CSV table of C-alpha atoms and ligand atoms in Angstrom, one decimal:
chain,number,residue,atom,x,y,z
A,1320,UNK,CA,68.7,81.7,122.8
A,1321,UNK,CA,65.5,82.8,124.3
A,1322,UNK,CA,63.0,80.8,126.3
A,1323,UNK,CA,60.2,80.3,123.6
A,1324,UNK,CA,56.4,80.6,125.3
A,1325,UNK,CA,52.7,80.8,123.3
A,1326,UNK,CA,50.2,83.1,123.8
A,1327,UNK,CA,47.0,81.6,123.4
A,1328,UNK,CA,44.8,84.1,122.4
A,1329,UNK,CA,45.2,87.7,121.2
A,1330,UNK,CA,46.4,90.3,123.9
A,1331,UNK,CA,47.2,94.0,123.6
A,1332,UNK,CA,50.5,94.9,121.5
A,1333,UNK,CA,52.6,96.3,124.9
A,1334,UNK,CA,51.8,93.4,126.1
A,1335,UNK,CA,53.2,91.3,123.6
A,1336,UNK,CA,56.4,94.1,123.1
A,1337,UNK,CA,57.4,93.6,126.5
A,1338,UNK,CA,57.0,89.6,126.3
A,1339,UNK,CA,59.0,89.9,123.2
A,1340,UNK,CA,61.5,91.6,124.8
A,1341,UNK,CA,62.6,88.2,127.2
A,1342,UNK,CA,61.3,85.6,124.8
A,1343,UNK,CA,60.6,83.9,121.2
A,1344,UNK,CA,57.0,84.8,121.5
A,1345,UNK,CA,54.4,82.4,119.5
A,1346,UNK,CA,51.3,84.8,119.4
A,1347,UNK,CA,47.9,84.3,118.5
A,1348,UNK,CA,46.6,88.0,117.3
A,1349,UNK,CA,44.4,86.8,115.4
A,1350,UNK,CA,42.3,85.3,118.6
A,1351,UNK,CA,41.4,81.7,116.6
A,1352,UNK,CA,39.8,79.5,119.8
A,1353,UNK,CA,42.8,76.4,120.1
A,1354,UNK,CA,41.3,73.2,120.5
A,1355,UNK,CA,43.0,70.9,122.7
A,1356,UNK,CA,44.6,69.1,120.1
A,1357,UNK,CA,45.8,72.7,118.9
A,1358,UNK,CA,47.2,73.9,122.1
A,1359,UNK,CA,49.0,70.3,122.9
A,1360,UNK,CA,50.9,70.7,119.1
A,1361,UNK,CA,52.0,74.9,119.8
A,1362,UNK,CA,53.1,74.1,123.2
A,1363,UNK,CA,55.4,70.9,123.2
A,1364,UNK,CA,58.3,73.0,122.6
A,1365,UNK,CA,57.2,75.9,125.0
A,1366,UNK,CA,58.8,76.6,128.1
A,1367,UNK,CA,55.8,78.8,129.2
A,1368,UNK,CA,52.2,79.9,128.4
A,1369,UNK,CA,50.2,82.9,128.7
A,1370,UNK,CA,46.6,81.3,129.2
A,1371,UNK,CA,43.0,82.6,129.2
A,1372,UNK,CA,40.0,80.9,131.2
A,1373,UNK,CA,38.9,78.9,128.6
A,1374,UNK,CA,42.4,77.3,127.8
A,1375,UNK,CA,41.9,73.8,129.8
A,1376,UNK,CA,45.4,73.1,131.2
A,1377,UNK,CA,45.0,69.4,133.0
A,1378,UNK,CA,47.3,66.5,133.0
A,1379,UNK,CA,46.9,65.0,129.3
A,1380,UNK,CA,48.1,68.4,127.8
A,1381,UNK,CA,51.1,68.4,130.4
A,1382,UNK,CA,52.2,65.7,129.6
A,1383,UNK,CA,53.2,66.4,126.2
A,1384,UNK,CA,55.2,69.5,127.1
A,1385,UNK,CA,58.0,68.4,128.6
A,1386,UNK,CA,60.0,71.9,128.4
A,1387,UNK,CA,56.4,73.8,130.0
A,1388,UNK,CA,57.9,75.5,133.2
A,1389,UNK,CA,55.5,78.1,133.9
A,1390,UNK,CA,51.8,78.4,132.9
A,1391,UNK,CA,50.4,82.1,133.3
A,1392,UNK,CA,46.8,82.5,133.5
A,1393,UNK,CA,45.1,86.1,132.4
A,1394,UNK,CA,42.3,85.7,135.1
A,1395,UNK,CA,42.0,85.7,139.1
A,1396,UNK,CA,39.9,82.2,138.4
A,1397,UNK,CA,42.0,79.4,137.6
A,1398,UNK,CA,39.3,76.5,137.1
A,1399,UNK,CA,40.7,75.9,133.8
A,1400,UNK,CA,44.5,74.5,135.4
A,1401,UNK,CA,44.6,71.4,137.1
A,1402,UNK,CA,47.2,73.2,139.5
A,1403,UNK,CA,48.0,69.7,141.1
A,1404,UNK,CA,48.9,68.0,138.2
A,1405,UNK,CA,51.1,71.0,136.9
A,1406,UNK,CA,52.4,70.9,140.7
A,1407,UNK,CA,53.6,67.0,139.5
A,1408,UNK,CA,55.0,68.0,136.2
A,1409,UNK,CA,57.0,71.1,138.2
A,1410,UNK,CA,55.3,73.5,136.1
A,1411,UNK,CA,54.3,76.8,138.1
A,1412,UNK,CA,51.4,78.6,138.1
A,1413,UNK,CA,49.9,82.1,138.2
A,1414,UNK,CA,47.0,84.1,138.4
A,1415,UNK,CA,45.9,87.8,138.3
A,1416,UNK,CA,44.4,88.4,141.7
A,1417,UNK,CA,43.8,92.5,143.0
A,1418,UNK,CA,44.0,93.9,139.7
A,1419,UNK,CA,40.4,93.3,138.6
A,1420,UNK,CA,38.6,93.5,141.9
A,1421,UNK,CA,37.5,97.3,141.7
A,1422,UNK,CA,35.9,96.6,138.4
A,1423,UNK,CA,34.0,93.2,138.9
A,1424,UNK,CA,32.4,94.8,141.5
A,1425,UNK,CA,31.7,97.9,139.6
A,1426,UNK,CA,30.1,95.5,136.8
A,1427,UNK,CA,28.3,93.4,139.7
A,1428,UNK,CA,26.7,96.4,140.7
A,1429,UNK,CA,25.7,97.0,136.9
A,1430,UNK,CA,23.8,93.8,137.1
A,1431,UNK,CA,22.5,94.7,140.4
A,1432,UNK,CA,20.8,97.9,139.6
A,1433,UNK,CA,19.8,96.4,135.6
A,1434,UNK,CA,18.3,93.6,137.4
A,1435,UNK,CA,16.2,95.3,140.3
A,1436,UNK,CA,15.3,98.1,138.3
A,1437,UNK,CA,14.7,96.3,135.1
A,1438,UNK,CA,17.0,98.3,132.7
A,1439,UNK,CA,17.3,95.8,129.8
A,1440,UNK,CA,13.6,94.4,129.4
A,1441,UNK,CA,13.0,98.6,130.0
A,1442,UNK,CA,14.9,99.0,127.1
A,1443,UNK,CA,13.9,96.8,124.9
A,1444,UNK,CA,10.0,97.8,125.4
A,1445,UNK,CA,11.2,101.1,123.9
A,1446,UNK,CA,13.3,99.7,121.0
A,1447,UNK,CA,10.6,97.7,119.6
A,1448,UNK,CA,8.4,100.9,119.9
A,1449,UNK,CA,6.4,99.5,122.8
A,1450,UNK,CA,6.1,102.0,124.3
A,1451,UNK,CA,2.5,103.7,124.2
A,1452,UNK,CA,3.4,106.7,127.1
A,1453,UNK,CA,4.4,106.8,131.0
A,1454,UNK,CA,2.3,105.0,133.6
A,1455,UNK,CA,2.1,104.9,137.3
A,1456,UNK,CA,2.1,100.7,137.2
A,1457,UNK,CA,4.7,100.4,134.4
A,1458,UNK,CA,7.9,98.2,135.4
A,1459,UNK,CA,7.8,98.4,139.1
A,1460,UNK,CA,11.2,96.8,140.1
A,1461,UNK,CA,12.6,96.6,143.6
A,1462,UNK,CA,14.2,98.9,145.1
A,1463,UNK,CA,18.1,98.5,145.8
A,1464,UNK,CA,18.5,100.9,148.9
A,1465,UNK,CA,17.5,100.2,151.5
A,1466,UNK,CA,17.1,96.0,150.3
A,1467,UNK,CA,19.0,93.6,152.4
A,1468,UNK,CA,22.5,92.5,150.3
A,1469,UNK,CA,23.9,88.8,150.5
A,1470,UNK,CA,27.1,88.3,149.6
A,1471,UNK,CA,28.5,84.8,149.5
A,1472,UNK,CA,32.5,84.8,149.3
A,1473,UNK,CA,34.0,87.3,151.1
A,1474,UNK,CA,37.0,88.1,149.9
A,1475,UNK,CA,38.9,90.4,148.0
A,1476,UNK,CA,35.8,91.5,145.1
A,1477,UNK,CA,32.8,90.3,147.9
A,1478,UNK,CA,34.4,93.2,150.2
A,1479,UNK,CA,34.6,95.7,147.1
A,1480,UNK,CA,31.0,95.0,146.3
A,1481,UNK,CA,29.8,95.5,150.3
A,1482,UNK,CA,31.7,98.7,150.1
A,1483,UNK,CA,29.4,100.2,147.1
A,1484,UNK,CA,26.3,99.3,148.8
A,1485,UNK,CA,27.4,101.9,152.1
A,1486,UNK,CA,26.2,104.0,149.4
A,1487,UNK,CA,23.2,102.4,148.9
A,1488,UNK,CA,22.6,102.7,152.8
A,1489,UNK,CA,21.5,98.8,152.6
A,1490,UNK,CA,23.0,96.1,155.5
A,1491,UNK,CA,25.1,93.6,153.9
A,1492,UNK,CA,24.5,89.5,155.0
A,1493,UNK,CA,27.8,87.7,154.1
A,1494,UNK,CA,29.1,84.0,154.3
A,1495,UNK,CA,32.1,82.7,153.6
A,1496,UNK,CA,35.0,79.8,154.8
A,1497,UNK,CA,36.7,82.7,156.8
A,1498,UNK,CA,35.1,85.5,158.7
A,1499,UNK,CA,36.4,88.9,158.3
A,1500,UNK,CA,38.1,91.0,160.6
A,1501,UNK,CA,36.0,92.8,163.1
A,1502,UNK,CA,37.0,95.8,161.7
A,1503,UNK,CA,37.2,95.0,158.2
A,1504,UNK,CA,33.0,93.9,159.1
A,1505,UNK,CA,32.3,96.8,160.8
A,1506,UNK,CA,33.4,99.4,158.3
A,1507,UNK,CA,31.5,97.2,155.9
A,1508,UNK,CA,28.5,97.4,157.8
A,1509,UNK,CA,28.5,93.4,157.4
A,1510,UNK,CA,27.5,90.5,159.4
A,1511,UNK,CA,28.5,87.2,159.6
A,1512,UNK,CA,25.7,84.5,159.2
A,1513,UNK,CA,24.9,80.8,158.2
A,1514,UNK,CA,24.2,79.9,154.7
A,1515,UNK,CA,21.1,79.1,155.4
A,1516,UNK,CA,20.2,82.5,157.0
A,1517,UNK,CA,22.0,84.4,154.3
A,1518,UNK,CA,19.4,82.7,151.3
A,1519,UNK,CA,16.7,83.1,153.4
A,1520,UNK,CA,17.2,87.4,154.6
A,1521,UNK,CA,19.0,88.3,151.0
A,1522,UNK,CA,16.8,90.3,148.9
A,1523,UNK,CA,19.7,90.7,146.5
A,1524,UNK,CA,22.1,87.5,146.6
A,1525,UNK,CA,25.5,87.9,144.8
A,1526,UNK,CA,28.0,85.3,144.3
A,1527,UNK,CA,31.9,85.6,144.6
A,1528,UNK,CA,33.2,82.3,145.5
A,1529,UNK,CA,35.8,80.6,143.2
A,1530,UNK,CA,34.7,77.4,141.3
A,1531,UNK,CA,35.9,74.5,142.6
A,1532,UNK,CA,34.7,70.7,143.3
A,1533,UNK,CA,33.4,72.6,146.5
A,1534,UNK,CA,31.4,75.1,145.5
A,1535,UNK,CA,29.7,73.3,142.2
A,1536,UNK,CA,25.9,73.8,142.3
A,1537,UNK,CA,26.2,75.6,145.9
A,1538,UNK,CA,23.1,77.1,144.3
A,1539,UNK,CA,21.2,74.7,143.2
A,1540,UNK,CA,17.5,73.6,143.9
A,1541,UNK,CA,17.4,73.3,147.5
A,1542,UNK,CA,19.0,76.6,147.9
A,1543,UNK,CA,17.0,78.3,145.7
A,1544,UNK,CA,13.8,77.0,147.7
A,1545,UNK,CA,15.6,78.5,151.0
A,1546,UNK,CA,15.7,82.1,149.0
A,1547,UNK,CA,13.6,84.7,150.1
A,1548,UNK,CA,10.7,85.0,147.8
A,1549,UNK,CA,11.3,87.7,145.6
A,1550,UNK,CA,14.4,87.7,145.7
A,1551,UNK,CA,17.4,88.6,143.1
A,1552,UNK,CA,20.7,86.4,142.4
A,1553,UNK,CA,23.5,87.7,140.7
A,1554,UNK,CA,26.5,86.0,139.6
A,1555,UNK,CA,29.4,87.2,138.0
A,1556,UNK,CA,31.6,84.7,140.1
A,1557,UNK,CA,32.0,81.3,137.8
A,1558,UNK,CA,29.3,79.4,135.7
A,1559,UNK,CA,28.8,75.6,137.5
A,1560,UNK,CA,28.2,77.7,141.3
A,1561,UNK,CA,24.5,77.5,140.1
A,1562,UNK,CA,22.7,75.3,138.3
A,1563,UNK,CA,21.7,77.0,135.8
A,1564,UNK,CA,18.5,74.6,135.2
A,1565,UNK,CA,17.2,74.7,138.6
A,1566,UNK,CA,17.4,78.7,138.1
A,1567,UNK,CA,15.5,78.6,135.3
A,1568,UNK,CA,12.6,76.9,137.2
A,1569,UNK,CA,13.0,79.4,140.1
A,1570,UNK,CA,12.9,82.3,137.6
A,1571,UNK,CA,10.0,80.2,135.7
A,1572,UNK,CA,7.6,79.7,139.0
A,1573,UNK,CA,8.7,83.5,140.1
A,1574,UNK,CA,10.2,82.9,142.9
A,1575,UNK,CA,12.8,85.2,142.4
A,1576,UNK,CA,11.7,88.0,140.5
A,1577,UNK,CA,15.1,88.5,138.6
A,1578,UNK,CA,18.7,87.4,138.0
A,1579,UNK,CA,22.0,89.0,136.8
A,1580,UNK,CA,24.1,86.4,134.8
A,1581,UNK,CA,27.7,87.5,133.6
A,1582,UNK,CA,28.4,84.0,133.8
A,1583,UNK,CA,27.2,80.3,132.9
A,1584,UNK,CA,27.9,76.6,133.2
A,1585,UNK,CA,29.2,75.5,129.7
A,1586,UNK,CA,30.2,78.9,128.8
A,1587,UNK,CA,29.8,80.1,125.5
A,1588,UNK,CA,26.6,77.8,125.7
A,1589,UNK,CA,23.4,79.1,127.2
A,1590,UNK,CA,20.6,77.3,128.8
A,1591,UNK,CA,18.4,78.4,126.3
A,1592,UNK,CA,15.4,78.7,128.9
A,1593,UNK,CA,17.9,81.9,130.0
A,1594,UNK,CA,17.3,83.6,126.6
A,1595,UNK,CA,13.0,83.6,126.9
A,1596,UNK,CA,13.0,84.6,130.5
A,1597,UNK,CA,12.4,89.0,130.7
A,1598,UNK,CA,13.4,88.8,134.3
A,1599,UNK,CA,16.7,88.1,133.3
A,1600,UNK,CA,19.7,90.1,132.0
A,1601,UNK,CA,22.4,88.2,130.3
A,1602,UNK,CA,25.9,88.9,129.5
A,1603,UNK,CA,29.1,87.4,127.9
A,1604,UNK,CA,31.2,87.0,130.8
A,1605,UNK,CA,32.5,90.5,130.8
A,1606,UNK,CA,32.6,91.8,134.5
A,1607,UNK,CA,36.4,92.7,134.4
A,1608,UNK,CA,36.8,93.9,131.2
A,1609,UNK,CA,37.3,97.5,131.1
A,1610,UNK,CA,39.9,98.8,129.2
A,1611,UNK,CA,42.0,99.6,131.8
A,1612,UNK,CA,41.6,96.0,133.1
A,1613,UNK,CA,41.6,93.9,130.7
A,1614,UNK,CA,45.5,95.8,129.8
A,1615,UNK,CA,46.2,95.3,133.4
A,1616,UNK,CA,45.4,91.8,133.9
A,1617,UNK,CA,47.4,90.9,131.0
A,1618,UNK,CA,50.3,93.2,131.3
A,1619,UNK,CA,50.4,91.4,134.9
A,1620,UNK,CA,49.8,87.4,133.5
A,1621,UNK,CA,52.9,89.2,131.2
A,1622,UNK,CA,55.0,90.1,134.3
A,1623,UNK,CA,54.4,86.5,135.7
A,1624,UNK,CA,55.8,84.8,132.7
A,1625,UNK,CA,58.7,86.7,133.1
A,1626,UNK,CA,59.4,86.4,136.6
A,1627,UNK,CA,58.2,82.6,136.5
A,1628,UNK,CA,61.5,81.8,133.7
A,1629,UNK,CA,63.8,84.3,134.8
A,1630,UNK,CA,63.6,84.2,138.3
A,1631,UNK,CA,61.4,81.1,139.8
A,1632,UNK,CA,59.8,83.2,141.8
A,1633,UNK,CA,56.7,84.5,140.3
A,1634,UNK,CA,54.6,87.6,142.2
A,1635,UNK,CA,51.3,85.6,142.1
A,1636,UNK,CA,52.4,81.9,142.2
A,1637,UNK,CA,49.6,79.5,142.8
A,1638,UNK,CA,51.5,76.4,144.0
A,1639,UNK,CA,55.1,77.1,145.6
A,1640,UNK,CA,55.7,73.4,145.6
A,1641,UNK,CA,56.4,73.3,141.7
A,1642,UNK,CA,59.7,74.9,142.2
A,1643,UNK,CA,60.9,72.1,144.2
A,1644,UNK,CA,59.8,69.4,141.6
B,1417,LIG,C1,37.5,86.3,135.2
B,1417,LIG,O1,36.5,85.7,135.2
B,1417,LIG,C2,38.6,86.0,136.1
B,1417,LIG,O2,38.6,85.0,136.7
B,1417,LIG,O3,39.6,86.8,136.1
């Protein structure tokens, strides 16, 4: 008999052909959001789980799944697992890190440019027939080349984003736990500097730091009083890095003239202050998803699963120590 696993949310049909191939798939095509009482009732009898960012995975849920053995998250963030808990119940886990790196920082640069050069308020004016002929004074933005990039998180999408602004001819700040390379920094025409210096030399900051107990709010008020006046933040990292209230009071006074937001704390909910501020563009956490993607971040949560029940030895395993439990 095969293994049975759930799907929580609809993926693309390969995906689910080649899941079917290994296992009594329980599928969700038709994308209803599962609750947590949902998700606890279709997975007691699962021996593994395809999950999405917004499928909370902690202790409670775990521990009425007694059969769970592997739980496979369609995302490089994995906020939404309480990987020490599954480490306890034995459970492994994955993620999907490398396949979405080239395209988050493709759509981080989207906000970038949107936000400096003020594409969406731009576009509106000329929707709501605004627009009364060109003048020399009309939406002055900032200019991106040249303008000093922070980056905080350098890793694997903070490095991808650097590398677009060679083209941009613009030096790049960074801060992160670990320092690059020499040479990695040096063909990224990045430096190493404090936090502190970093808020206060960025005149674009963008975030790429993983959400974690660590890094809630590591933009919050104070930090936001250390940014360089004028400045832009962008994050497409995780809602909770920012506080989204104490942004909306930055954006409010002007102190930064703009932010790029793929992302928010209490996602789908929005500060509402967000939605009545023009210096602000706005969108539904959507920096990975291209077609391409989207396919290859699930066909790889897919390959996970499969490698998790058949093999114990998962390409992308998050905690090693579950396969000793
Ligand atoms: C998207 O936000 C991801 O973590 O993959």
């Amino acid at each position: 008999m095969k293994p049975k696993i759930l799907v929580t949310r609809e993926v693309f049909d390969d995906v689910l052909e080649y899941l079917a191939g290994h296992f009594e798939v329980g599928a969700n095509q038709a994308d209803t959001p599962m609750d947590p009482p949902t998700l606890a009732r279709r997975l007691a009898d699962k021996a593994g789980v395809l999950t999405t960012l917004v499928d909370r995975v902690d202790a409670d849920l775990l521990a009425g799944c007694p059969r769970l053995k592997a739980v496979c998250n369609i995302a490089v963030g994995f906020n939404n697992i309480d990987v020490a808990a599954c480490t306890r119940a034995g459970v492994m886990v994955t993620n999907t890190p490398g396949v979405l790196d080239d395209s988050t920082a493709d759509f981080t640069w989207a906000l970038i440019l949107a936000t400096a050069r003020r594409v969406v308020e731009a576009d509106a004016h000329l929707r709501r027939g605004a627009w009364k002929g060109w003048h020399l004074k009309q939406f002055l933005g900032l200019d991106v080349h040249h303008a000093t990039l922070g980056i905080l998180g350098f890793g694997r999408i903070g490095r991808k984003v650097a590398r677009r602004a060679l083209g941009f001819e613009m030096p790049v700040l960074y801060h992160s736990r670990r320092r690059a390379e020499p040479e990695v920094a040096r063909a990224l025409n990045a430096s190493f500097v404090s936090k502190e210096e970093l808020l206060a030399r960025a005149d674009i900051l963008s975030l790429h730091v993983p959400y974690t107990p660590a890094t809630h709010h590591l933009i919050g008020r104070a930090e936001l009083a250390l940014m360089k006046p004028g400045a832009i933040l962008i994050n497409a990292a995780r809602g909770g890095v920012v506080d989204d209230a104490a942004l909306v009071a930055a954006l409010a006074e002007g102190r930064l003239a703009g932010a790029g937001l793929d992302v928010f704390e209490n996602e789908p909910a929005l500060n509402p202050a967000l939605i009545g501020l023009p210096n602000v563009v706005l969108t539904p956490h959507i920096a990975s998803s291209s077609a391409a993607t989207r396919h290859a971040m699930a066909m790889l949560a897919a390959r996970n699963l499969v490698a998790a029940l058949t093999t114990g030895n998962p390409p992308n395993l998050l905690n090693p120590k579950s396969t000793c439990a």
